mmCIF file of N, CA and C in Angstrom:
data_model
loop_
_atom_site.group_PDB
_atom_site.id
_atom_site.type_symbol
_atom_site.label_atom_id
_atom_site.label_comp_id
_atom_site.label_asym_id
_atom_site.label_seq_id
_atom_site.Cartn_x
_atom_site.Cartn_y
_atom_site.Cartn_z
ATOM 1 N N MET A 1 -10.443 -4.116 -3.709
ATOM 2 C CA MET A 1 -11.142 -4.008 -2.450
ATOM 3 C C MET A 1 -10.131 -4.071 -1.313
ATOM 4 N N LYS A 2 -10.519 -3.520 -0.163
ATOM 5 C CA LYS A 2 -9.673 -3.566 1.019
ATOM 6 C C LYS A 2 -9.829 -4.924 1.702
ATOM 7 N N VAL A 3 -8.690 -5.533 1.989
ATOM 8 C CA VAL A 3 -8.661 -6.811 2.696
ATOM 9 C C VAL A 3 -7.502 -6.795 3.690
ATOM 10 N N LEU A 4 -7.409 -7.835 4.495
ATOM 11 C CA LEU A 4 -6.290 -7.978 5.411
ATOM 12 C C LEU A 4 -5.279 -8.965 4.846
ATOM 13 N N VAL A 5 -4.012 -8.586 4.934
ATOM 14 C CA VAL A 5 -2.920 -9.461 4.513
ATOM 15 C C VAL A 5 -1.924 -9.592 5.657
ATOM 16 N N ALA A 6 -1.226 -10.697 5.687
ATOM 17 C CA ALA A 6 -0.218 -10.923 6.720
ATOM 18 C C ALA A 6 0.910 -9.908 6.577
ATOM 19 N N THR A 7 1.420 -9.451 7.719
ATOM 20 C CA THR A 7 2.566 -8.545 7.712
ATOM 21 C C THR A 7 3.441 -8.836 8.921
ATOM 22 N N SER A 8 4.727 -8.645 8.747
ATOM 23 C CA SER A 8 5.658 -8.765 9.876
ATOM 24 C C SER A 8 5.906 -7.401 10.523
ATOM 25 N N ARG A 9 5.336 -6.342 9.919
ATOM 26 C CA ARG A 9 5.495 -5.001 10.505
ATOM 27 C C ARG A 9 4.917 -4.967 11.917
ATOM 28 N N THR A 10 5.585 -4.356 12.794
ATOM 29 C CA THR A 10 5.270 -4.175 14.221
ATOM 30 C C THR A 10 5.407 -5.462 15.035
ATOM 31 N N GLN A 11 5.874 -6.544 14.424
ATOM 32 C CA GLN A 11 6.107 -7.767 15.188
ATOM 33 C C GLN A 11 7.099 -7.483 16.304
ATOM 34 N N GLY A 12 6.831 -8.034 17.468
ATOM 35 C CA GLY A 12 7.710 -7.843 18.606
ATOM 36 C C GLY A 12 7.261 -6.745 19.553
ATOM 37 N N GLN A 13 6.245 -5.966 19.149
ATOM 38 C CA GLN A 13 5.724 -4.953 20.071
ATOM 39 C C GLN A 13 5.086 -5.604 21.295
ATOM 40 N N ARG A 14 4.493 -6.755 21.095
ATOM 41 C CA ARG A 14 3.923 -7.513 22.215
ATOM 42 C C ARG A 14 4.834 -8.721 22.455
ATOM 43 N N ASP A 15 4.985 -9.090 23.712
ATOM 44 C CA ASP A 15 5.843 -10.220 24.071
ATOM 45 C C ASP A 15 5.398 -11.529 23.427
ATOM 46 N N ASN A 16 4.101 -11.644 23.147
ATOM 47 C CA ASN A 16 3.584 -12.902 22.612
ATOM 48 C C ASN A 16 3.237 -12.821 21.120
ATOM 49 N N ASP A 17 3.852 -11.897 20.398
ATOM 50 C CA ASP A 17 3.675 -11.840 18.944
ATOM 51 C C ASP A 17 4.259 -13.093 18.294
ATOM 52 N N TYR A 18 3.686 -13.452 17.165
ATOM 53 C CA TYR A 18 4.245 -14.520 16.336
ATOM 54 C C TYR A 18 3.902 -14.232 14.876
ATOM 55 N N HIS A 19 4.714 -14.746 13.980
ATOM 56 C CA HIS A 19 4.488 -14.510 12.548
ATOM 57 C C HIS A 19 5.069 -15.672 11.754
ATOM 58 N N TRP A 20 4.185 -16.578 11.333
ATOM 59 C CA TRP A 20 4.608 -17.722 10.529
ATOM 60 C C TRP A 20 3.980 -17.696 9.139
ATOM 61 N N CYS A 21 3.203 -16.662 8.835
ATOM 62 C CA CYS A 21 2.581 -16.520 7.521
ATOM 63 C C CYS A 21 3.597 -16.012 6.497
ATOM 64 N N VAL A 22 3.159 -15.977 5.265
ATOM 65 C CA VAL A 22 3.922 -15.358 4.185
ATOM 66 C C VAL A 22 3.454 -13.903 4.099
ATOM 67 N N ASP A 23 4.389 -12.958 4.212
ATOM 68 C CA ASP A 23 3.998 -11.547 4.112
ATOM 69 C C ASP A 23 3.197 -11.323 2.831
ATOM 70 N N GLY A 24 2.060 -10.657 2.973
ATOM 71 C CA GLY A 24 1.230 -10.319 1.821
ATOM 72 C C GLY A 24 0.116 -11.308 1.523
ATOM 73 N N GLU A 25 0.124 -12.480 2.169
ATOM 74 C CA GLU A 25 -0.958 -13.432 1.887
ATOM 75 C C GLU A 25 -2.239 -12.989 2.580
ATOM 76 N N LEU A 26 -3.367 -13.278 1.978
ATOM 77 C CA LEU A 26 -4.660 -12.983 2.580
ATOM 78 C C LEU A 26 -4.794 -13.746 3.889
ATOM 79 N N VAL A 27 -5.413 -13.101 4.884
ATOM 80 C CA VAL A 27 -5.641 -13.749 6.175
ATOM 81 C C VAL A 27 -7.109 -13.634 6.576
ATOM 82 N N GLN A 28 -7.499 -14.488 7.503
ATOM 83 C CA GLN A 28 -8.840 -14.460 8.073
ATOM 84 C C GLN A 28 -8.724 -14.647 9.580
ATOM 85 N N ALA A 29 -9.800 -14.391 10.284
ATOM 86 C CA ALA A 29 -9.835 -14.572 11.730
ATOM 87 C C ALA A 29 -10.808 -15.703 12.037
ATOM 88 N N LEU A 30 -10.254 -16.867 12.335
ATOM 89 C CA LEU A 30 -11.077 -18.031 12.643
ATOM 90 C C LEU A 30 -11.466 -18.009 14.120
ATOM 91 N N PRO A 31 -12.509 -18.736 14.488
ATOM 92 C CA PRO A 31 -12.915 -18.765 15.902
ATOM 93 C C PRO A 31 -11.784 -19.294 16.789
ATOM 94 N N ALA A 32 -11.718 -18.777 17.992
ATOM 95 C CA ALA A 32 -10.713 -19.233 18.948
ATOM 96 C C ALA A 32 -11.074 -20.622 19.475
ATOM 97 N N CYS A 33 -10.050 -21.388 19.828
ATOM 98 C CA CYS A 33 -10.255 -22.723 20.376
ATOM 99 C C CYS A 33 -10.799 -22.634 21.805
ATOM 100 N N ALA A 34 -11.126 -23.769 22.381
ATOM 101 C CA ALA A 34 -11.704 -23.811 23.727
ATOM 102 C C ALA A 34 -10.781 -23.199 24.775
ATOM 103 N N SER A 35 -9.477 -23.390 24.632
ATOM 104 C CA SER A 35 -8.572 -22.863 25.664
ATOM 105 C C SER A 35 -8.369 -21.356 25.564
ATOM 106 N N ASP A 36 -8.640 -20.760 24.400
ATOM 107 C CA ASP A 36 -8.444 -19.316 24.217
ATOM 108 C C ASP A 36 -9.746 -18.535 24.051
ATOM 109 N N LYS A 37 -10.881 -19.213 24.054
ATOM 110 C CA LYS A 37 -12.143 -18.540 23.708
ATOM 111 C C LYS A 37 -12.519 -17.382 24.619
ATOM 112 N N ASP A 38 -11.970 -17.345 25.836
ATOM 113 C CA ASP A 38 -12.268 -16.257 26.763
ATOM 114 C C ASP A 38 -11.069 -15.362 27.039
ATOM 115 N N ASP A 39 -9.929 -15.663 26.412
ATOM 116 C CA ASP A 39 -8.694 -14.948 26.736
ATOM 117 C C ASP A 39 -7.779 -14.853 25.520
ATOM 118 N N PRO A 40 -7.668 -13.665 24.916
ATOM 119 C CA PRO A 40 -6.790 -13.543 23.749
ATOM 120 C C PRO A 40 -5.313 -13.755 24.080
ATOM 121 N N GLU A 41 -4.985 -13.707 25.352
ATOM 122 C CA GLU A 41 -3.595 -13.937 25.764
ATOM 123 C C GLU A 41 -3.364 -15.402 26.119
ATOM 124 N N GLY A 42 -4.334 -16.264 25.809
ATOM 125 C CA GLY A 42 -4.237 -17.679 26.142
ATOM 126 C C GLY A 42 -3.032 -18.351 25.503
ATOM 127 N N GLY A 43 -2.727 -19.519 25.998
ATOM 128 C CA GLY A 43 -1.536 -20.234 25.584
ATOM 129 C C GLY A 43 -1.515 -20.672 24.129
ATOM 130 N N CYS A 44 -2.659 -20.958 23.556
ATOM 131 C CA CYS A 44 -2.701 -21.373 22.152
ATOM 132 C C CYS A 44 -2.310 -20.228 21.229
ATOM 133 N N GLY A 45 -2.859 -19.060 21.476
ATOM 134 C CA GLY A 45 -2.564 -17.897 20.646
ATOM 135 C C GLY A 45 -3.558 -17.651 19.532
ATOM 136 N N CYS A 46 -4.502 -18.574 19.328
ATOM 137 C CA CYS A 46 -5.435 -18.400 18.213
ATOM 138 C C CYS A 46 -6.427 -17.267 18.451
ATOM 139 N N GLY A 47 -6.638 -16.876 19.702
ATOM 140 C CA GLY A 47 -7.548 -15.775 20.006
ATOM 141 C C GLY A 47 -6.989 -14.410 19.671
ATOM 142 N N ARG A 48 -5.704 -14.370 19.319
ATOM 143 C CA ARG A 48 -5.071 -13.109 18.929
ATOM 144 C C ARG A 48 -4.435 -13.195 17.538
ATOM 145 N N GLY A 49 -4.699 -14.275 16.822
ATOM 146 C CA GLY A 49 -4.033 -14.481 15.544
ATOM 147 C C GLY A 49 -4.954 -14.466 14.346
ATOM 148 N N PHE A 50 -4.326 -14.272 13.208
ATOM 149 C CA PHE A 50 -4.975 -14.354 11.903
ATOM 150 C C PHE A 50 -4.396 -15.566 11.182
ATOM 151 N N ALA A 51 -5.228 -16.278 10.452
ATOM 152 C CA ALA A 51 -4.793 -17.467 9.721
ATOM 153 C C ALA A 51 -4.559 -17.128 8.252
ATOM 154 N N GLY A 52 -3.418 -17.523 7.731
ATOM 155 C CA GLY A 52 -3.109 -17.324 6.317
ATOM 156 C C GLY A 52 -3.955 -18.240 5.442
ATOM 157 N N LEU A 53 -4.563 -17.688 4.405
ATOM 158 C CA LEU A 53 -5.442 -18.491 3.559
ATOM 159 C C LEU A 53 -4.679 -19.532 2.756
ATOM 160 N N ASN A 54 -3.438 -19.254 2.388
ATOM 161 C CA ASN A 54 -2.666 -20.209 1.599
ATOM 162 C C ASN A 54 -1.755 -21.070 2.453
ATOM 163 N N SER A 55 -1.010 -20.467 3.343
ATOM 164 C CA SER A 55 -0.026 -21.205 4.131
ATOM 165 C C SER A 55 -0.669 -21.999 5.262
ATOM 166 N N HIS A 56 -1.855 -21.578 5.697
ATOM 167 C CA HIS A 56 -2.528 -22.161 6.862
ATOM 168 C C HIS A 56 -1.673 -22.016 8.123
ATOM 169 N N LYS A 57 -0.824 -21.020 8.104
ATOM 170 C CA LYS A 57 -0.036 -20.673 9.281
ATOM 171 C C LYS A 57 -0.637 -19.398 9.856
ATOM 172 N N ALA A 58 -0.058 -18.861 10.922
ATOM 173 C CA ALA A 58 -0.717 -17.755 11.607
ATOM 174 C C ALA A 58 0.236 -16.605 11.920
ATOM 175 N N THR A 59 -0.380 -15.457 12.210
ATOM 176 C CA THR A 59 0.353 -14.254 12.578
ATOM 177 C C THR A 59 -0.509 -13.406 13.510
ATOM 178 N N THR A 60 0.133 -12.635 14.363
ATOM 179 C CA THR A 60 -0.612 -11.719 15.228
ATOM 180 C C THR A 60 -0.745 -10.337 14.608
ATOM 181 N N THR A 61 -0.172 -10.129 13.429
ATOM 182 C CA THR A 61 -0.288 -8.830 12.767
ATOM 183 C C THR A 61 -0.742 -8.995 11.322
ATOM 184 N N ALA A 62 -1.660 -8.145 10.934
ATOM 185 C CA ALA A 62 -2.142 -8.086 9.553
ATOM 186 C C ALA A 62 -2.182 -6.616 9.161
ATOM 187 N N ALA A 63 -2.212 -6.366 7.874
ATOM 188 C CA ALA A 63 -2.261 -4.988 7.386
ATOM 189 C C ALA A 63 -3.418 -4.837 6.410
ATOM 190 N N VAL A 64 -3.990 -3.647 6.398
ATOM 191 C CA VAL A 64 -5.031 -3.319 5.437
ATOM 192 C C VAL A 64 -4.352 -3.094 4.082
ATOM 193 N N ALA A 65 -4.845 -3.789 3.071
ATOM 194 C CA ALA A 65 -4.258 -3.675 1.727
ATOM 195 C C ALA A 65 -5.367 -3.567 0.690
ATOM 196 N N GLU A 66 -5.049 -2.907 -0.389
ATOM 197 C CA GLU A 66 -5.956 -2.825 -1.531
ATOM 198 C C GLU A 66 -5.535 -3.927 -2.499
ATOM 199 N N VAL A 67 -6.459 -4.847 -2.776
ATOM 200 C CA VAL A 67 -6.167 -5.989 -3.629
ATOM 201 C C VAL A 67 -7.208 -6.021 -4.749
ATOM 202 N N PRO A 68 -6.787 -6.233 -5.992
ATOM 203 C CA PRO A 68 -7.755 -6.282 -7.100
ATOM 204 C C PRO A 68 -8.526 -7.601 -7.083
ATOM 205 N N LEU A 69 -9.557 -7.633 -6.256
ATOM 206 C CA LEU A 69 -10.317 -8.847 -6.014
ATOM 207 C C LEU A 69 -11.781 -8.472 -5.868
ATOM 208 N N ALA A 70 -12.644 -9.206 -6.522
ATOM 209 C CA ALA A 70 -14.086 -9.011 -6.347
ATOM 210 C C ALA A 70 -14.518 -9.676 -5.049
ATOM 211 N N PHE A 71 -15.594 -9.170 -4.452
ATOM 212 C CA PHE A 71 -16.046 -9.719 -3.179
ATOM 213 C C PHE A 71 -16.334 -11.216 -3.283
ATOM 214 N N ASP A 72 -16.991 -11.648 -4.357
ATOM 215 C CA ASP A 72 -17.299 -13.079 -4.509
ATOM 216 C C ASP A 72 -16.026 -13.918 -4.558
ATOM 217 N N ASP A 73 -14.980 -13.394 -5.165
ATOM 218 C CA ASP A 73 -13.706 -14.118 -5.212
ATOM 219 C C ASP A 73 -13.052 -14.161 -3.830
ATOM 220 N N TYR A 74 -13.214 -13.097 -3.062
ATOM 221 C CA TYR A 74 -12.711 -13.060 -1.692
ATOM 222 C C TYR A 74 -13.424 -14.117 -0.841
ATOM 223 N N VAL A 75 -14.728 -14.185 -0.970
ATOM 224 C CA VAL A 75 -15.505 -15.205 -0.253
ATOM 225 C C VAL A 75 -15.010 -16.594 -0.649
ATOM 226 N N GLU A 76 -14.788 -16.816 -1.916
ATOM 227 C CA GLU A 76 -14.329 -18.131 -2.376
ATOM 228 C C GLU A 76 -12.935 -18.451 -1.840
ATOM 229 N N ALA A 77 -12.059 -17.460 -1.752
ATOM 230 C CA ALA A 77 -10.719 -17.682 -1.194
ATOM 231 C C ALA A 77 -10.832 -18.103 0.271
ATOM 232 N N ILE A 78 -11.692 -17.447 1.015
ATOM 233 C CA ILE A 78 -11.898 -17.806 2.418
ATOM 234 C C ILE A 78 -12.549 -19.179 2.524
ATOM 235 N N ARG A 79 -13.574 -19.417 1.724
ATOM 236 C CA ARG A 79 -14.281 -20.696 1.766
ATOM 237 C C ARG A 79 -13.345 -21.859 1.455
ATOM 238 N N SER A 80 -12.555 -21.731 0.406
ATOM 239 C CA SER A 80 -11.674 -22.844 0.024
ATOM 240 C C SER A 80 -10.567 -23.060 1.047
ATOM 241 N N SER A 81 -10.098 -21.984 1.670
ATOM 242 C CA SER A 81 -9.100 -22.129 2.725
ATOM 243 C C SER A 81 -9.696 -22.846 3.931
ATOM 244 N N MET A 82 -10.916 -22.471 4.285
ATOM 245 C CA MET A 82 -11.595 -23.137 5.402
ATOM 246 C C MET A 82 -11.786 -24.620 5.091
ATOM 247 N N GLU A 83 -12.196 -24.924 3.883
ATOM 248 C CA GLU A 83 -12.387 -26.317 3.488
ATOM 249 C C GLU A 83 -11.066 -27.086 3.568
ATOM 250 N N ASP A 84 -9.993 -26.492 3.056
ATOM 251 C CA ASP A 84 -8.676 -27.134 3.117
ATOM 252 C C ASP A 84 -8.237 -27.403 4.550
ATOM 253 N N GLY A 85 -8.620 -26.502 5.466
ATOM 254 C CA GLY A 85 -8.230 -26.637 6.871
ATOM 255 C C GLY A 85 -9.172 -27.497 7.700
ATOM 256 N N GLY A 86 -10.222 -28.014 7.069
ATOM 257 C CA GLY A 86 -11.160 -28.871 7.786
ATOM 258 C C GLY A 86 -12.225 -28.127 8.567
ATOM 259 N N TRP A 87 -12.360 -26.819 8.320
ATOM 260 C CA TRP A 87 -13.385 -26.016 9.000
ATOM 261 C C TRP A 87 -14.697 -26.074 8.222
ATOM 262 N N PRO A 88 -15.824 -25.927 8.894
ATOM 263 C CA PRO A 88 -17.093 -25.772 8.177
ATOM 264 C C PRO A 88 -17.034 -24.495 7.330
ATOM 265 N N THR A 89 -17.612 -24.539 6.153
ATOM 266 C CA THR A 89 -17.461 -23.423 5.210
ATOM 267 C C THR A 89 -18.698 -22.535 5.083
ATOM 268 N N HIS A 90 -19.797 -22.891 5.698
ATOM 269 C CA HIS A 90 -21.051 -22.154 5.488
ATOM 270 C C HIS A 90 -20.976 -20.697 5.941
ATOM 271 N N ASN A 91 -20.054 -20.350 6.851
ATOM 272 C CA ASN A 91 -19.955 -18.974 7.333
ATOM 273 C C ASN A 91 -18.969 -18.111 6.543
ATOM 274 N N ALA A 92 -18.411 -18.636 5.478
ATOM 275 C CA ALA A 92 -17.420 -17.869 4.704
ATOM 276 C C ALA A 92 -17.952 -16.510 4.238
ATOM 277 N N PRO A 93 -19.170 -16.404 3.706
ATOM 278 C CA PRO A 93 -19.655 -15.080 3.293
ATOM 279 C C PRO A 93 -19.784 -14.101 4.457
ATOM 280 N N VAL A 94 -20.232 -14.576 5.604
ATOM 281 C CA VAL A 94 -20.379 -13.723 6.782
ATOM 282 C C VAL A 94 -19.011 -13.274 7.282
ATOM 283 N N LEU A 95 -18.052 -14.204 7.329
ATOM 284 C CA LEU A 95 -16.703 -13.862 7.759
ATOM 285 C C LEU A 95 -16.084 -12.829 6.823
ATOM 286 N N ALA A 96 -16.214 -13.030 5.517
ATOM 287 C CA ALA A 96 -15.671 -12.081 4.544
ATOM 288 C C ALA A 96 -16.301 -10.702 4.735
ATOM 289 N N ALA A 97 -17.611 -10.647 4.861
ATOM 290 C CA ALA A 97 -18.304 -9.363 5.029
ATOM 291 C C ALA A 97 -17.890 -8.684 6.327
ATOM 292 N N SER A 98 -17.737 -9.450 7.401
ATOM 293 C CA SER A 98 -17.368 -8.834 8.677
ATOM 294 C C SER A 98 -15.955 -8.277 8.635
ATOM 295 N N LEU A 99 -15.036 -8.955 7.972
ATOM 296 C CA LEU A 99 -13.672 -8.438 7.858
ATOM 297 C C LEU A 99 -13.636 -7.171 7.007
ATOM 298 N N VAL A 100 -14.344 -7.191 5.893
ATOM 299 C CA VAL A 100 -14.390 -6.011 5.012
ATOM 300 C C VAL A 100 -15.000 -4.825 5.757
ATOM 301 N N THR A 101 -16.069 -5.058 6.479
ATOM 302 C CA THR A 101 -16.719 -3.987 7.235
ATOM 303 C C THR A 101 -15.812 -3.449 8.343
ATOM 304 N N ALA A 102 -15.128 -4.346 9.039
ATOM 305 C CA ALA A 102 -14.281 -3.936 10.169
ATOM 306 C C ALA A 102 -13.134 -3.022 9.747
ATOM 307 N N ILE A 103 -12.671 -3.166 8.518
ATOM 308 C CA ILE A 103 -11.517 -2.357 8.083
ATOM 309 C C ILE A 103 -11.894 -1.262 7.099
ATOM 310 N N SER A 104 -13.164 -1.108 6.806
ATOM 311 C CA SER A 104 -13.592 -0.193 5.746
ATOM 312 C C SER A 104 -13.142 1.247 5.944
ATOM 313 N N ASP A 105 -13.056 1.707 7.172
ATOM 314 C CA ASP A 105 -12.673 3.098 7.433
ATOM 315 C C ASP A 105 -11.184 3.285 7.704
ATOM 316 N N LEU A 106 -10.419 2.210 7.649
ATOM 317 C CA LEU A 106 -8.989 2.305 7.957
ATOM 318 C C LEU A 106 -8.166 2.558 6.703
ATOM 319 N N PRO A 107 -7.117 3.360 6.822
ATOM 320 C CA PRO A 107 -6.272 3.624 5.659
ATOM 321 C C PRO A 107 -5.447 2.391 5.260
ATOM 322 N N ILE A 108 -5.145 2.319 3.982
ATOM 323 C CA ILE A 108 -4.260 1.269 3.466
ATOM 324 C C ILE A 108 -2.942 1.333 4.244
ATOM 325 N N GLY A 109 -2.443 0.165 4.624
ATOM 326 C CA GLY A 109 -1.178 0.090 5.344
ATOM 327 C C GLY A 109 -1.325 0.014 6.851
ATOM 328 N N THR A 110 -2.531 0.272 7.375
ATOM 329 C CA THR A 110 -2.740 0.198 8.821
ATOM 330 C C THR A 110 -2.472 -1.215 9.308
ATOM 331 N N VAL A 111 -1.667 -1.348 10.356
ATOM 332 C CA VAL A 111 -1.408 -2.655 10.948
ATOM 333 C C VAL A 111 -2.503 -2.947 11.970
ATOM 334 N N ILE A 112 -3.037 -4.154 11.896
ATOM 335 C CA ILE A 112 -4.183 -4.590 12.683
ATOM 336 C C ILE A 112 -3.744 -5.688 13.648
ATOM 337 N N GLU A 113 -4.380 -5.718 14.806
ATOM 338 C CA GLU A 113 -4.229 -6.842 15.720
ATOM 339 C C GLU A 113 -5.606 -7.338 16.111
ATOM 340 N N ARG A 114 -5.640 -8.528 16.670
ATOM 341 C CA ARG A 114 -6.914 -9.168 17.019
ATOM 342 C C ARG A 114 -6.958 -9.477 18.510
ATOM 343 N N ARG A 115 -8.121 -9.307 19.072
ATOM 344 C CA ARG A 115 -8.417 -9.712 20.446
ATOM 345 C C ARG A 115 -9.767 -10.411 20.399
ATOM 346 N N LEU A 116 -9.740 -11.740 20.257
ATOM 347 C CA LEU A 116 -10.929 -12.575 20.113
ATOM 348 C C LEU A 116 -11.798 -12.094 18.957
ATOM 349 N N ASP A 117 -12.988 -11.556 19.234
ATOM 350 C CA ASP A 117 -13.896 -11.122 18.167
ATOM 351 C C ASP A 117 -13.665 -9.689 17.717
ATOM 352 N N TRP A 118 -12.666 -9.029 18.274
ATOM 353 C CA TRP A 118 -12.362 -7.642 17.928
ATOM 354 C C TRP A 118 -11.085 -7.576 17.117
ATOM 355 N N ILE A 119 -11.120 -6.806 16.044
ATOM 356 C CA ILE A 119 -9.875 -6.449 15.363
ATOM 357 C C ILE A 119 -9.779 -4.940 15.411
ATOM 358 N N ARG A 120 -8.564 -4.455 15.572
ATOM 359 C CA ARG A 120 -8.366 -3.015 15.715
ATOM 360 C C ARG A 120 -6.996 -2.631 15.216
ATOM 361 N N ALA A 121 -6.848 -1.346 14.926
ATOM 362 C CA ALA A 121 -5.540 -0.845 14.547
ATOM 363 C C ALA A 121 -4.602 -1.035 15.728
ATOM 364 N N ARG A 122 -3.411 -1.530 15.456
ATOM 365 C CA ARG A 122 -2.445 -1.747 16.521
ATOM 366 C C ARG A 122 -1.957 -0.390 17.014
ATOM 367 N N PRO A 123 -2.001 -0.166 18.333
ATOM 368 C CA PRO A 123 -1.484 1.100 18.852
ATOM 369 C C PRO A 123 -0.017 1.259 18.465
ATOM 370 N N SER A 124 0.375 2.484 18.148
ATOM 371 C CA SER A 124 1.765 2.714 17.699
ATOM 372 C C SER A 124 2.765 2.529 18.818
ATOM 373 N N ALA A 125 2.351 2.747 20.033
ATOM 374 C CA ALA A 125 3.250 2.540 21.176
ATOM 375 C C ALA A 125 2.505 1.735 22.233
ATOM 376 N N LEU A 126 2.979 0.547 22.482
ATOM 377 C CA LEU A 126 2.282 -0.318 23.451
ATOM 378 C C LEU A 126 2.846 -0.148 24.831
#
């Protein structure tokens, strides 16, 4: 199935890019904190970042990848990561479905960026 994984590709295109994840690890988009909830360029950076499911670190770039994973296993990976991070887990199925839907029409390898509740293909020239 198509999922998002951390990537360092295109890092540095934006002045406020960051990449502390492990390249290739599954990522999710958690809700932005109070200081960034209205501004993806906020000081925290969580409104523009993806969280690594294993490392619990973050990146501003993710890539569409084909991973041999069943949807239920994807939900469980997100749920267990949320639990490990102290987040409520009841929305894991909705989060998984929304990420899968958001990237369904994008080709494998497309680099993605986030702006609060929006994820989109990163423009090739910023």
